[in-house]
């Protein structure tokens, strides 16, 4: 374990993966401090960090900054004294990107540029002996940049074939990060993660939506024929993969972080959720498919495994634990399924054409 004191900026730390990562990092590295910068969009939730705040704020190892990664002034304040930046902040939902792409470009591309600019300034200051050296900028990207993968598994050198406004925006962000590595020598590393599931996931993505709908005896909407394949990964495996890359990855490189190769079509996931929740299959409701829906994703994770990383969860056990978590934490998700969520749900599912 690294016993050095480090200060880490985690953007989007109040979201699903970011909050899991903050908890993971602070527990694993007792000499690290974390600054979370988050805009608290509909997907950001300070409740995700309530235990972190209680435990680590008194030790001065955790600080929260409310703000936008596209705001240079806020970013400069939050990033000061940091040696690491992990950029989780993003508009992250494909369906919302189809409704309204603009905010995706603003946050996922422009916001990433603002973070890179500030990191460049810190790096240059460190080189002139002002402040400690800037160590690493980790850009959290997605397997969606590869687009639909008919056979085999995507490797890091494969071409990008983005097909949704979300994946195009994420590709824009990571390409800009790579450009800062090449042009300015900023110590950038990029990760491309597959579909995550686990605790604290906002209940609009497939697994938390279907678990919570099942628990409420509401219909489970399945897009198209339900035969799409995703490379499911438990969020804590994603966290350990990012930790490995953050500490051992090679600068300028890209690392896939994926679920370990078990393939399930969406419908199998939905059947498993219903079984685990003890609910009938009559809750399944087929709805019109997502426009441009990528049929299959699959990642080769050989490059990350060569650094010693291995996923710890299989989907069967991970899903069981996740259904238990949502069953036991109704007070976390029930308030989220009101207000803005209900509006979104109506547009997305009730008025769906
Ligand atoms: P999420 O939607 O749950 O959380 C995103 C967080 O970013 C929220 O807390 C939100 O408030 C914050 N945010 C959004 N815009 C911001 C802005 N302009 N400034 C500051 N904060 C802002 O997303 P997630 O599922 O936790 O995903 C985190 C990251 O991982 C994203 O970059 C996403 O593209 C990537 N990723 C997600 C998955 C997945 O399966 N969820 C897989 C691979 C990669
Ligand atoms: O692959 C990584 C990506 O996974 C991340 O980069 C994104 O941030 C994350 O949102 C996720 O994108 P997906 O579009 O794959 O996730 P979603 O949970 O929306 O959908 C998973 C699959 O389930 C997809 O094939 C669409 C389908 N689906 C989804 C919903 C919400 C349904 O059939 N019904 C639904 O109600």
PDB file of N, CA, C and O in Angstrom, residues 191-226:
ATOM      1  N   UNK A 191      -9.829   4.992 -18.911  1.00  0.00           N
ATOM      2  CA  UNK A 191     -10.434   3.671 -18.707  1.00  0.00           C
ATOM      3  C   UNK A 191     -11.739   3.601 -19.495  1.00  0.00           C
ATOM      4  O   UNK A 191     -12.440   4.602 -19.629  1.00  0.00           O
ATOM      5  N   UNK A 192     -12.035   2.412 -20.012  1.00  0.00           N
ATOM      6  CA  UNK A 192     -13.321   2.191 -20.692  1.00  0.00           C
ATOM      7  C   UNK A 192     -14.053   1.067 -19.974  1.00  0.00           C
ATOM      8  O   UNK A 192     -13.689  -0.107 -20.104  1.00  0.00           O
ATOM      9  N   UNK A 193     -15.047   1.453 -19.208  1.00  0.00           N
ATOM     10  CA  UNK A 193     -15.782   0.479 -18.394  1.00  0.00           C
ATOM     11  C   UNK A 193     -17.018  -0.040 -19.102  1.00  0.00           C
ATOM     12  O   UNK A 193     -17.607   0.640 -19.949  1.00  0.00           O
ATOM     13  N   UNK A 194     -17.418  -1.256 -18.731  1.00  0.00           N
ATOM     14  CA  UNK A 194     -18.665  -1.830 -19.256  1.00  0.00           C
ATOM     15  C   UNK A 194     -19.829  -1.481 -18.316  1.00  0.00           C
ATOM     16  O   UNK A 194     -19.649  -0.731 -17.356  1.00  0.00           O
ATOM     17  N   UNK A 195     -21.007  -2.041 -18.569  1.00  0.00           N
ATOM     18  CA  UNK A 195     -22.206  -1.714 -17.762  1.00  0.00           C
ATOM     19  C   UNK A 195     -22.051  -2.112 -16.299  1.00  0.00           C
ATOM     20  O   UNK A 195     -21.831  -3.273 -15.990  1.00  0.00           O
ATOM     21  N   UNK A 196     -22.222  -1.141 -15.417  1.00  0.00           N
ATOM     22  CA  UNK A 196     -22.115  -1.380 -13.970  1.00  0.00           C
ATOM     23  C   UNK A 196     -23.482  -1.615 -13.345  1.00  0.00           C
ATOM     24  O   UNK A 196     -24.493  -1.086 -13.807  1.00  0.00           O
ATOM     25  N   UNK A 197     -23.472  -2.363 -12.243  1.00  0.00           N
ATOM     26  CA  UNK A 197     -24.660  -2.472 -11.396  1.00  0.00           C
ATOM     27  C   UNK A 197     -24.176  -2.563  -9.955  1.00  0.00           C
ATOM     28  O   UNK A 197     -22.995  -2.841  -9.699  1.00  0.00           O
ATOM     29  N   UNK A 198     -25.100  -2.323  -9.016  1.00  0.00           N
ATOM     30  CA  UNK A 198     -24.713  -2.400  -7.605  1.00  0.00           C
ATOM     31  C   UNK A 198     -25.439  -1.329  -6.806  1.00  0.00           C
ATOM     32  O   UNK A 198     -26.361  -0.677  -7.307  1.00  0.00           O
ATOM     33  N   UNK A 199     -25.042  -1.116  -5.544  1.00  0.00           N
ATOM     34  CA  UNK A 199     -25.733  -0.157  -4.686  1.00  0.00           C
ATOM     35  C   UNK A 199     -25.576   1.287  -5.142  1.00  0.00           C
ATOM     36  O   UNK A 199     -24.556   1.642  -5.729  1.00  0.00           O
ATOM     37  N   UNK A 200     -26.560   2.113  -4.846  1.00  0.00           N
ATOM     38  CA  UNK A 200     -26.575   3.564  -5.112  1.00  0.00           C
ATOM     39  C   UNK A 200     -26.701   3.920  -6.593  1.00  0.00           C
ATOM     40  O   UNK A 200     -26.318   5.009  -6.995  1.00  0.00           O
ATOM     41  N   UNK A 201     -27.237   3.021  -7.422  1.00  0.00           N
ATOM     42  CA  UNK A 201     -27.430   3.384  -8.834  1.00  0.00           C
ATOM     43  C   UNK A 201     -28.806   4.018  -8.998  1.00  0.00           C
ATOM     44  O   UNK A 201     -29.825   3.413  -8.642  1.00  0.00           O
ATOM     45  N   UNK A 202     -28.832   5.209  -9.545  1.00  0.00           N
ATOM     46  CA  UNK A 202     -30.089   5.949  -9.744  1.00  0.00           C
ATOM     47  C   UNK A 202     -31.078   5.056 -10.502  1.00  0.00           C
ATOM     48  O   UNK A 202     -30.711   4.464 -11.530  1.00  0.00           O
ATOM     49  N   UNK A 203     -32.333   4.996 -10.040  1.00  0.00           N
ATOM     50  CA  UNK A 203     -33.231   3.952 -10.555  1.00  0.00           C
ATOM     51  C   UNK A 203     -33.851   4.232 -11.916  1.00  0.00           C
ATOM     52  O   UNK A 203     -35.047   4.038 -12.105  1.00  0.00           O
ATOM     53  N   UNK A 204     -33.013   4.639 -12.892  1.00  0.00           N
ATOM     54  CA  UNK A 204     -33.525   4.797 -14.255  1.00  0.00           C
ATOM     55  C   UNK A 204     -32.827   3.851 -15.223  1.00  0.00           C
ATOM     56  O   UNK A 204     -33.276   3.674 -16.341  1.00  0.00           O
ATOM     57  N   UNK A 205     -31.702   3.238 -14.815  1.00  0.00           N
ATOM     58  CA  UNK A 205     -30.994   2.313 -15.712  1.00  0.00           C
ATOM     59  C   UNK A 205     -31.577   0.919 -15.526  1.00  0.00           C
ATOM     60  O   UNK A 205     -32.279   0.658 -14.536  1.00  0.00           O
ATOM     61  N   UNK A 206     -31.267   0.015 -16.450  1.00  0.00           N
ATOM     62  CA  UNK A 206     -32.005  -1.255 -16.500  1.00  0.00           C
ATOM     63  C   UNK A 206     -32.119  -1.954 -15.139  1.00  0.00           C
ATOM     64  O   UNK A 206     -33.237  -2.244 -14.679  1.00  0.00           O
ATOM     65  N   UNK A 207     -30.987  -2.251 -14.496  1.00  0.00           N
ATOM     66  CA  UNK A 207     -31.061  -3.117 -13.307  1.00  0.00           C
ATOM     67  C   UNK A 207     -31.767  -2.437 -12.128  1.00  0.00           C
ATOM     68  O   UNK A 207     -32.732  -2.997 -11.590  1.00  0.00           O
ATOM     69  N   UNK A 208     -31.391  -1.206 -11.726  1.00  0.00           N
ATOM     70  CA  UNK A 208     -32.128  -0.615 -10.597  1.00  0.00           C
ATOM     71  C   UNK A 208     -33.584  -0.278 -10.931  1.00  0.00           C
ATOM     72  O   UNK A 208     -34.452  -0.368 -10.060  1.00  0.00           O
ATOM     73  N   UNK A 209     -33.853   0.091 -12.188  1.00  0.00           N
ATOM     74  CA  UNK A 209     -35.254   0.379 -12.552  1.00  0.00           C
ATOM     75  C   UNK A 209     -36.095  -0.891 -12.421  1.00  0.00           C
ATOM     76  O   UNK A 209     -37.190  -0.874 -11.846  1.00  0.00           O
ATOM     77  N   UNK A 210     -35.565  -1.981 -12.936  1.00  0.00           N
ATOM     78  CA  UNK A 210     -36.347  -3.211 -12.924  1.00  0.00           C
ATOM     79  C   UNK A 210     -36.471  -3.795 -11.522  1.00  0.00           C
ATOM     80  O   UNK A 210     -37.524  -4.315 -11.158  1.00  0.00           O
ATOM     81  N   UNK A 211     -35.417  -3.670 -10.722  1.00  0.00           N
ATOM     82  CA  UNK A 211     -35.538  -4.171  -9.337  1.00  0.00           C
ATOM     83  C   UNK A 211     -36.604  -3.357  -8.596  1.00  0.00           C
ATOM     84  O   UNK A 211     -37.506  -3.915  -7.960  1.00  0.00           O
ATOM     85  N   UNK A 212     -36.510  -2.034  -8.693  1.00  0.00           N
ATOM     86  CA  UNK A 212     -37.447  -1.204  -7.908  1.00  0.00           C
ATOM     87  C   UNK A 212     -38.871  -1.310  -8.462  1.00  0.00           C
ATOM     88  O   UNK A 212     -39.824  -1.329  -7.692  1.00  0.00           O
ATOM     89  N   UNK A 213     -39.008  -1.400  -9.798  1.00  0.00           N
ATOM     90  CA  UNK A 213     -40.363  -1.604 -10.345  1.00  0.00           C
ATOM     91  C   UNK A 213     -40.933  -2.940  -9.875  1.00  0.00           C
ATOM     92  O   UNK A 213     -42.112  -3.016  -9.509  1.00  0.00           O
ATOM     93  N   UNK A 214     -40.106  -3.975  -9.866  1.00  0.00           N
ATOM     94  CA  UNK A 214     -40.579  -5.290  -9.407  1.00  0.00           C
ATOM     95  C   UNK A 214     -41.033  -5.188  -7.944  1.00  0.00           C
ATOM     96  O   UNK A 214     -42.111  -5.680  -7.589  1.00  0.00           O
ATOM     97  N   UNK A 215     -40.232  -4.496  -7.120  1.00  0.00           N
ATOM     98  CA  UNK A 215     -40.589  -4.383  -5.700  1.00  0.00           C
ATOM     99  C   UNK A 215     -41.892  -3.596  -5.520  1.00  0.00           C
ATOM    100  O   UNK A 215     -42.589  -3.764  -4.529  1.00  0.00           O
ATOM    101  N   UNK A 216     -42.205  -2.730  -6.508  1.00  0.00           N
ATOM    102  CA  UNK A 216     -43.440  -1.937  -6.424  1.00  0.00           C
ATOM    103  C   UNK A 216     -44.580  -2.539  -7.249  1.00  0.00           C
ATOM    104  O   UNK A 216     -45.603  -1.885  -7.455  1.00  0.00           O
ATOM    105  N   UNK A 217     -44.356  -3.758  -7.793  1.00  0.00           N
ATOM    106  CA  UNK A 217     -45.354  -4.428  -8.636  1.00  0.00           C
ATOM    107  C   UNK A 217     -45.741  -3.594  -9.858  1.00  0.00           C
ATOM    108  O   UNK A 217     -46.888  -3.612 -10.309  1.00  0.00           O
ATOM    109  N   UNK A 218     -44.755  -2.856 -10.381  1.00  0.00           N
ATOM    110  CA  UNK A 218     -44.970  -2.050 -11.601  1.00  0.00           C
ATOM    111  C   UNK A 218     -44.391  -2.834 -12.787  1.00  0.00           C
ATOM    112  O   UNK A 218     -43.501  -3.675 -12.614  1.00  0.00           O
ATOM    113  N   UNK A 219     -44.838  -2.511 -14.038  1.00  0.00           N
ATOM    114  CA  UNK A 219     -44.308  -3.216 -15.208  1.00  0.00           C
ATOM    115  C   UNK A 219     -42.801  -3.010 -15.396  1.00  0.00           C
ATOM    116  O   UNK A 219     -42.260  -1.966 -15.032  1.00  0.00           O
ATOM    117  N   UNK A 220     -42.143  -4.039 -15.960  1.00  0.00           N
ATOM    118  CA  UNK A 220     -40.702  -3.967 -16.267  1.00  0.00           C
ATOM    119  C   UNK A 220     -40.551  -3.773 -17.776  1.00  0.00           C
ATOM    120  O   UNK A 220     -40.743  -4.723 -18.549  1.00  0.00           O
ATOM    121  N   UNK A 221     -40.235  -2.545 -18.249  1.00  0.00           N
ATOM    122  CA  UNK A 221     -40.190  -2.291 -19.692  1.00  0.00           C
ATOM    123  C   UNK A 221     -38.943  -2.901 -20.346  1.00  0.00           C
ATOM    124  O   UNK A 221     -37.817  -2.632 -19.931  1.00  0.00           O
ATOM    125  N   UNK A 222     -39.161  -3.719 -21.373  1.00  0.00           N
ATOM    126  CA  UNK A 222     -38.053  -4.350 -22.113  1.00  0.00           C
ATOM    127  C   UNK A 222     -38.032  -3.764 -23.517  1.00  0.00           C
ATOM    128  O   UNK A 222     -39.047  -3.819 -24.221  1.00  0.00           O
ATOM    129  N   UNK A 223     -36.883  -3.206 -23.924  1.00  0.00           N
ATOM    130  CA  UNK A 223     -36.791  -2.579 -25.246  1.00  0.00           C
ATOM    131  C   UNK A 223     -36.679  -3.649 -26.339  1.00  0.00           C
ATOM    132  O   UNK A 223     -35.829  -4.557 -26.246  1.00  0.00           O
ATOM    133  N   UNK A 224     -37.498  -3.483 -27.390  1.00  0.00           N
ATOM    134  CA  UNK A 224     -37.402  -4.386 -28.551  1.00  0.00           C
ATOM    135  C   UNK A 224     -37.633  -5.824 -28.138  1.00  0.00           C
ATOM    136  O   UNK A 224     -38.555  -6.137 -27.386  1.00  0.00           O
ATOM    137  N   UNK A 225     -36.728  -6.721 -28.626  1.00  0.00           N
ATOM    138  CA  UNK A 225     -36.924  -8.154 -28.329  1.00  0.00           C
ATOM    139  C   UNK A 225     -36.185  -8.605 -27.070  1.00  0.00           C
ATOM    140  O   UNK A 225     -36.212  -9.786 -26.718  1.00  0.00           O
ATOM    141  N   UNK A 226     -35.473  -7.689 -26.401  1.00  0.00           N
ATOM    142  CA  UNK A 226     -34.791  -8.047 -25.145  1.00  0.00           C
ATOM    143  C   UNK A 226     -33.587  -8.959 -25.344  1.00  0.00           C
ATOM    144  O   UNK A 226     -33.072  -9.533 -24.386  1.00  0.00           O
TER     145      UNK A 226
END
